[in-house]
Structure formats: C-alpha cells, structure tokens
Amino acid sequence: MVMPPIHSVNLDLSHDTVLYLENITVSFDGFKALNNLNFYVKRGELRCVVGANGAGKTTMMDVITGKTRPDSGSAFFGQWIDLTQYSEPEIAAAGIGRKFQKPTVFENHSVLENLELALRTHKGVWSSLFARLTPEQRDRIDEVLNLIGLTNHVQRRAGLLAHGQKQWLEIGMLLVQEPYLLLLDEPVAGMTQHEIERTAELLNSLAGRHAVVVVEHDMAFVRSIAKTVTVLHEGQVLAEGNMTDIQANPRVIEVYLGE
Ligand SMILES: Nc1ncnc2c1ncn2[C@@H]1O[C@H](COP(=O)(O)OP(=O)(O)OP(=O)(O)O)[C@@H](O)[C@H]1O
C-alpha cells in the first residue's frame, strides 16, 4: 500500500492520546523482546518507563521511532498516523523527538549554533541553512534557552559545557522542533545531584505542552517527576500506576525493585 506523505496526514489528538501501541510483538531469533505489549501515552503527559536490563525498553522506543518494525501489533501516533509505515526521518519530522543516552551535540559549535542547526535541519530542510531565521524561530530559541537554563552560555562552545548542560542542550535541540512526543533514554545518567534536580524541574515544566516518555533506572529521579510509571518485564507491562502503588506492588518488588 502506498502511504500518503506524513506531512499530509494531520496529527489528530481528538482523543487526547498521542501514542497507541497495541499488541506489539518484536522477536529476535525467536526471542520475544516485546511480547504483546500495550502502551498508551496521553497528550502532554510525563511518563516514566522502568524495568530491568533486557525488559524491552529500548526495543519499545525503537518501534515508536521506526527503527525496528514489529512482527505484529499496531503503533499509531494520534488517530491516523501508522508509525509502522513510515521511516525514521519521517517520524522525527512528524513530531516524535528522541534523545539517546549519550549527548550528541556539535561540540565545535556554540550553544546558539547548535539550537539553530537543530531548527534549520528539522524536516530535512537543508536548503534553508543560509536563510535567516524568522522572528518566531528566534523567539522559540530564546524560550528554549530559558527552559534549559543556558541563556547565559549562548556563545559557549558546546564541547566546553558540563555533562549536564550538554544533556540539556540536546533536549533543547529537540524542543526547538516543537515535538508532540519526546523520548528520553536515561537523561540523568552521570549527572550530579544538582543537575538531576534541575533536569526534574525541566521535565516537569514541559508537561502539558509536550508528551514526554522517560526511560530511567534512577528511582529517586523517577519518584521526583513521575505521575504515572510503567514497569516493563519480559517485553510486557508488568504494572502501571502512580509511584506509591508501583512501589507497593508485590510483583514489581519481586522482579524489579527487589533486585
Ligand atoms: N538487535 C537485536 N538482536 C538480538 N537481540 C536483541 C536485539 N535488540 C535487543 N535484543 C534483545 O531483546 C531484549 C530486550 O532488549 P532491550 O534493549 O529492549 O531491553 P532494555 O529494557 O532496553 O534493556 P537495558 O536496560 O539493558 O537497555 C534483550 O534480551 C536483548 O538482548
């Protein structure tokens, strides 16, 4: 079937749900990394996903971003965009931003240039590289600089930033693209306590405007940000709920928290 270009399909959030994964199975050589997984994300919510090594967290992110195709099941962005039918760049352009654990900022460029590059190259518009940014784009960059706490470092070379600042810059590079859904893989790994607290504030401040899915092992951090936590185990959802319920769940204690 020939799919319409992703830009021509409106992101329909009329049901207030930005992501639907239903009965997703992914096998590698017969081993089910995801096994009939169901996972839903509401518009603007901040969700944490936890689970032991090998639980399927990365594979789930890979399915959402089009990197891995499921053997079966469906993956929808809003009501109509079938994620299994589009490429990784198309899905990114449609409004799903992903940050991997290791920061990948342009080290030899300034903070400002990094944000400008992220904005200009979004949707693959290399041709606009030499065009001036619109006043709206400038405003968006200023707004993001403020959010990520780097307003006073705009001219600093990204390679000279502290580890935490680099992570925030990379989140900022996604934010200038105004994603509807942001996927973050272990954003606080390697951060100092102060940086972790700042990151919690940053992610909390995004709630409502962007849906954010955070995969994280640091339970203190998860506790500080999460409204809803999803626990994955053997490619399925073992439990989902608020932190108090999750921590009291005997199955979660047995297979994850009690490690
Ligand atoms: N490309 C692949 N080929 C074969 N097996 C794979 C592949 N990718 C993942 N797996 C296996 O699928 C299972 C789930 O892996 P996944 O990386 O999704 O888990 P995870 O929850 O992200 O773990 P971690 O916390 O270690 O990152 C693991 O057993 C892993 O070895």
mmCIF file with all atom_site columns, N, CA, C and O and ligand atoms in Angstrom, residues 28 31 33 52-59 217, ligand 1:
data_model
loop_
_atom_site.group_PDB
_atom_site.id
_atom_site.type_symbol
_atom_site.label_atom_id
_atom_site.label_alt_id
_atom_site.label_comp_id
_atom_site.label_asym_id
_atom_site.label_entity_id
_atom_site.label_seq_id
_atom_site.pdbx_PDB_ins_code
_atom_site.Cartn_x
_atom_site.Cartn_y
_atom_site.Cartn_z
_atom_site.occupancy
_atom_site.B_iso_or_equiv
_atom_site.pdbx_formal_charge
_atom_site.auth_seq_id
_atom_site.auth_comp_id
_atom_site.auth_asym_id
_atom_site.auth_atom_id
_atom_site.pdbx_PDB_model_num
ATOM   1  N N   . PHE A 1 28  ? 13.597 -11.431 18.144 1.00 0.00 ? 28  PHE A N   1
ATOM   2  C CA  . PHE A 1 28  ? 14.950 -11.524 17.602 1.00 0.00 ? 28  PHE A CA  1
ATOM   3  C C   . PHE A 1 28  ? 15.343 -12.992 17.683 1.00 0.00 ? 28  PHE A C   1
ATOM   4  O O   . PHE A 1 28  ? 15.458 -13.524 18.791 1.00 0.00 ? 28  PHE A O   1
ATOM   5  N N   . PHE A 1 31  ? 13.376 -15.002 20.044 1.00 0.00 ? 31  PHE A N   1
ATOM   6  C CA  . PHE A 1 31  ? 13.231 -14.463 21.409 1.00 0.00 ? 31  PHE A CA  1
ATOM   7  C C   . PHE A 1 31  ? 12.366 -13.208 21.353 1.00 0.00 ? 31  PHE A C   1
ATOM   8  O O   . PHE A 1 31  ? 12.633 -12.296 20.561 1.00 0.00 ? 31  PHE A O   1
ATOM   9  N N   . ALA A 1 33  ? 11.485 -9.874  22.390 1.00 0.00 ? 33  ALA A N   1
ATOM   10 C CA  . ALA A 1 33  ? 11.924 -8.695  23.148 1.00 0.00 ? 33  ALA A CA  1
ATOM   11 C C   . ALA A 1 33  ? 10.707 -7.888  23.596 1.00 0.00 ? 33  ALA A C   1
ATOM   12 O O   . ALA A 1 33  ? 10.702 -7.290  24.670 1.00 0.00 ? 33  ALA A O   1
ATOM   13 N N   . ALA A 1 52  ? 14.043 -3.911  34.372 1.00 0.00 ? 52  ALA A N   1
ATOM   14 C CA  . ALA A 1 52  ? 15.406 -4.453  34.461 1.00 0.00 ? 52  ALA A CA  1
ATOM   15 C C   . ALA A 1 52  ? 16.059 -4.472  33.077 1.00 0.00 ? 52  ALA A C   1
ATOM   16 O O   . ALA A 1 52  ? 15.381 -4.289  32.060 1.00 0.00 ? 52  ALA A O   1
ATOM   17 N N   . ASN A 1 53  ? 17.345 -4.715  33.034 1.00 0.00 ? 53  ASN A N   1
ATOM   18 C CA  . ASN A 1 53  ? 18.050 -4.854  31.763 1.00 0.00 ? 53  ASN A CA  1
ATOM   19 C C   . ASN A 1 53  ? 17.367 -5.943  30.941 1.00 0.00 ? 53  ASN A C   1
ATOM   20 O O   . ASN A 1 53  ? 17.054 -7.010  31.461 1.00 0.00 ? 53  ASN A O   1
ATOM   21 N N   . GLY A 1 54  ? 17.143 -5.626  29.658 1.00 0.00 ? 54  GLY A N   1
ATOM   22 C CA  . GLY A 1 54  ? 16.538 -6.622  28.773 1.00 0.00 ? 54  GLY A CA  1
ATOM   23 C C   . GLY A 1 54  ? 15.026 -6.675  28.833 1.00 0.00 ? 54  GLY A C   1
ATOM   24 O O   . GLY A 1 54  ? 14.402 -7.509  28.168 1.00 0.00 ? 54  GLY A O   1
ATOM   25 N N   . ALA A 1 55  ? 14.395 -5.777  29.600 1.00 0.00 ? 55  ALA A N   1
ATOM   26 C CA  . ALA A 1 55  ? 12.928 -5.807  29.740 1.00 0.00 ? 55  ALA A CA  1
ATOM   27 C C   . ALA A 1 55  ? 12.209 -5.401  28.453 1.00 0.00 ? 55  ALA A C   1
ATOM   28 O O   . ALA A 1 55  ? 11.035 -5.706  28.276 1.00 0.00 ? 55  ALA A O   1
ATOM   29 N N   . GLY A 1 56  ? 12.931 -4.683  27.566 1.00 0.00 ? 56  GLY A N   1
ATOM   30 C CA  . GLY A 1 56  ? 12.313 -4.294  26.296 1.00 0.00 ? 56  GLY A CA  1
ATOM   31 C C   . GLY A 1 56  ? 12.143 -2.799  26.116 1.00 0.00 ? 56  GLY A C   1
ATOM   32 O O   . GLY A 1 56  ? 11.528 -2.349  25.141 1.00 0.00 ? 56  GLY A O   1
ATOM   33 N N   . LYS A 1 57  ? 12.735 -2.001  27.005 1.00 0.00 ? 57  LYS A N   1
ATOM   34 C CA  . LYS A 1 57  ? 12.532 -0.547  26.968 1.00 0.00 ? 57  LYS A CA  1
ATOM   35 C C   . LYS A 1 57  ? 13.075 0.064   25.663 1.00 0.00 ? 57  LYS A C   1
ATOM   36 O O   . LYS A 1 57  ? 12.386 0.843   25.003 1.00 0.00 ? 57  LYS A O   1
ATOM   37 N N   . THR A 1 58  ? 14.312 -0.296  25.333 1.00 0.00 ? 58  THR A N   1
ATOM   38 C CA  . THR A 1 58  ? 14.919 0.268   24.118 1.00 0.00 ? 58  THR A CA  1
ATOM   39 C C   . THR A 1 58  ? 14.168 -0.208  22.878 1.00 0.00 ? 58  THR A C   1
ATOM   40 O O   . THR A 1 58  ? 13.927 0.567   21.948 1.00 0.00 ? 58  THR A O   1
ATOM   41 N N   . THR A 1 59  ? 13.791 -1.477  22.887 1.00 0.00 ? 59  THR A N   1
ATOM   42 C CA  . THR A 1 59  ? 13.068 -2.012  21.727 1.00 0.00 ? 59  THR A CA  1
ATOM   43 C C   . THR A 1 59  ? 11.745 -1.261  21.546 1.00 0.00 ? 59  THR A C   1
ATOM   44 O O   . THR A 1 59  ? 11.344 -0.950  20.421 1.00 0.00 ? 59  THR A O   1
ATOM   45 N N   . HIS A 1 217 ? 16.653 4.464   35.085 1.00 0.00 ? 217 HIS A N   1
ATOM   46 C CA  . HIS A 1 217 ? 16.920 3.499   36.156 1.00 0.00 ? 217 HIS A CA  1
ATOM   47 C C   . HIS A 1 217 ? 16.970 4.162   37.525 1.00 0.00 ? 217 HIS A C   1
ATOM   48 O O   . HIS A 1 217 ? 16.845 3.496   38.544 1.00 0.00 ? 217 HIS A O   1
HETATM 49 N N1  . LIG B 2 .   ? 19.027 -6.381  17.551 1.00 0.00 ? 1   LIG B N1  1
HETATM 50 C C1  . LIG B 2 .   ? 18.867 -7.351  18.466 1.00 0.00 ? 1   LIG B C1  1
HETATM 51 N N2  . LIG B 2 .   ? 19.188 -8.630  18.195 1.00 0.00 ? 1   LIG B N2  1
HETATM 52 C C2  . LIG B 2 .   ? 19.004 -9.608  19.083 1.00 0.00 ? 1   LIG B C2  1
HETATM 53 N N3  . LIG B 2 .   ? 18.509 -9.413  20.328 1.00 0.00 ? 1   LIG B N3  1
HETATM 54 C C3  . LIG B 2 .   ? 18.183 -8.166  20.662 1.00 0.00 ? 1   LIG B C3  1
HETATM 55 C C4  . LIG B 2 .   ? 18.334 -7.058  19.772 1.00 0.00 ? 1   LIG B C4  1
HETATM 56 N N4  . LIG B 2 .   ? 17.918 -5.935  20.401 1.00 0.00 ? 1   LIG B N4  1
HETATM 57 C C5  . LIG B 2 .   ? 17.517 -6.306  21.632 1.00 0.00 ? 1   LIG B C5  1
HETATM 58 N N5  . LIG B 2 .   ? 17.668 -7.641  21.793 1.00 0.00 ? 1   LIG B N5  1
HETATM 59 C C6  . LIG B 2 .   ? 17.314 -8.405  22.993 1.00 0.00 ? 1   LIG B C6  1
HETATM 60 O O1  . LIG B 2 .   ? 15.989 -8.065  23.345 1.00 0.00 ? 1   LIG B O1  1
HETATM 61 C C7  . LIG B 2 .   ? 15.847 -7.944  24.758 1.00 0.00 ? 1   LIG B C7  1
HETATM 62 C C8  . LIG B 2 .   ? 15.297 -6.595  25.111 1.00 0.00 ? 1   LIG B C8  1
HETATM 63 O O2  . LIG B 2 .   ? 16.296 -5.623  24.880 1.00 0.00 ? 1   LIG B O2  1
HETATM 64 P P1  . LIG B 2 .   ? 16.122 -4.060  25.146 1.00 0.00 ? 1   LIG B P1  1
HETATM 65 O O3  . LIG B 2 .   ? 17.402 -3.422  24.723 1.00 0.00 ? 1   LIG B O3  1
HETATM 66 O O4  . LIG B 2 .   ? 14.881 -3.582  24.507 1.00 0.00 ? 1   LIG B O4  1
HETATM 67 O O5  . LIG B 2 .   ? 15.965 -4.027  26.718 1.00 0.00 ? 1   LIG B O5  1
HETATM 68 P P2  . LIG B 2 .   ? 16.093 -2.766  27.695 1.00 0.00 ? 1   LIG B P2  1
HETATM 69 O O6  . LIG B 2 .   ? 14.927 -2.869  28.625 1.00 0.00 ? 1   LIG B O6  1
HETATM 70 O O7  . LIG B 2 .   ? 16.229 -1.526  26.914 1.00 0.00 ? 1   LIG B O7  1
HETATM 71 O O8  . LIG B 2 .   ? 17.417 -3.081  28.474 1.00 0.00 ? 1   LIG B O8  1
HETATM 72 P P3  . LIG B 2 .   ? 18.566 -2.086  29.028 1.00 0.00 ? 1   LIG B P3  1
HETATM 73 O O9  . LIG B 2 .   ? 18.030 -1.500  30.296 1.00 0.00 ? 1   LIG B O9  1
HETATM 74 O O10 . LIG B 2 .   ? 19.693 -3.005  29.251 1.00 0.00 ? 1   LIG B O10 1
HETATM 75 O O11 . LIG B 2 .   ? 18.830 -1.065  27.954 1.00 0.00 ? 1   LIG B O11 1
HETATM 76 C C9  . LIG B 2 .   ? 17.227 -8.230  25.360 1.00 0.00 ? 1   LIG B C9  1
HETATM 77 O O12 . LIG B 2 .   ? 17.255 -9.557  25.799 1.00 0.00 ? 1   LIG B O12 1
HETATM 78 C C10 . LIG B 2 .   ? 18.163 -8.012  24.194 1.00 0.00 ? 1   LIG B C10 1
HETATM 79 O O13 . LIG B 2 .   ? 19.302 -8.831  24.302 1.00 0.00 ? 1   LIG B O13 1
#
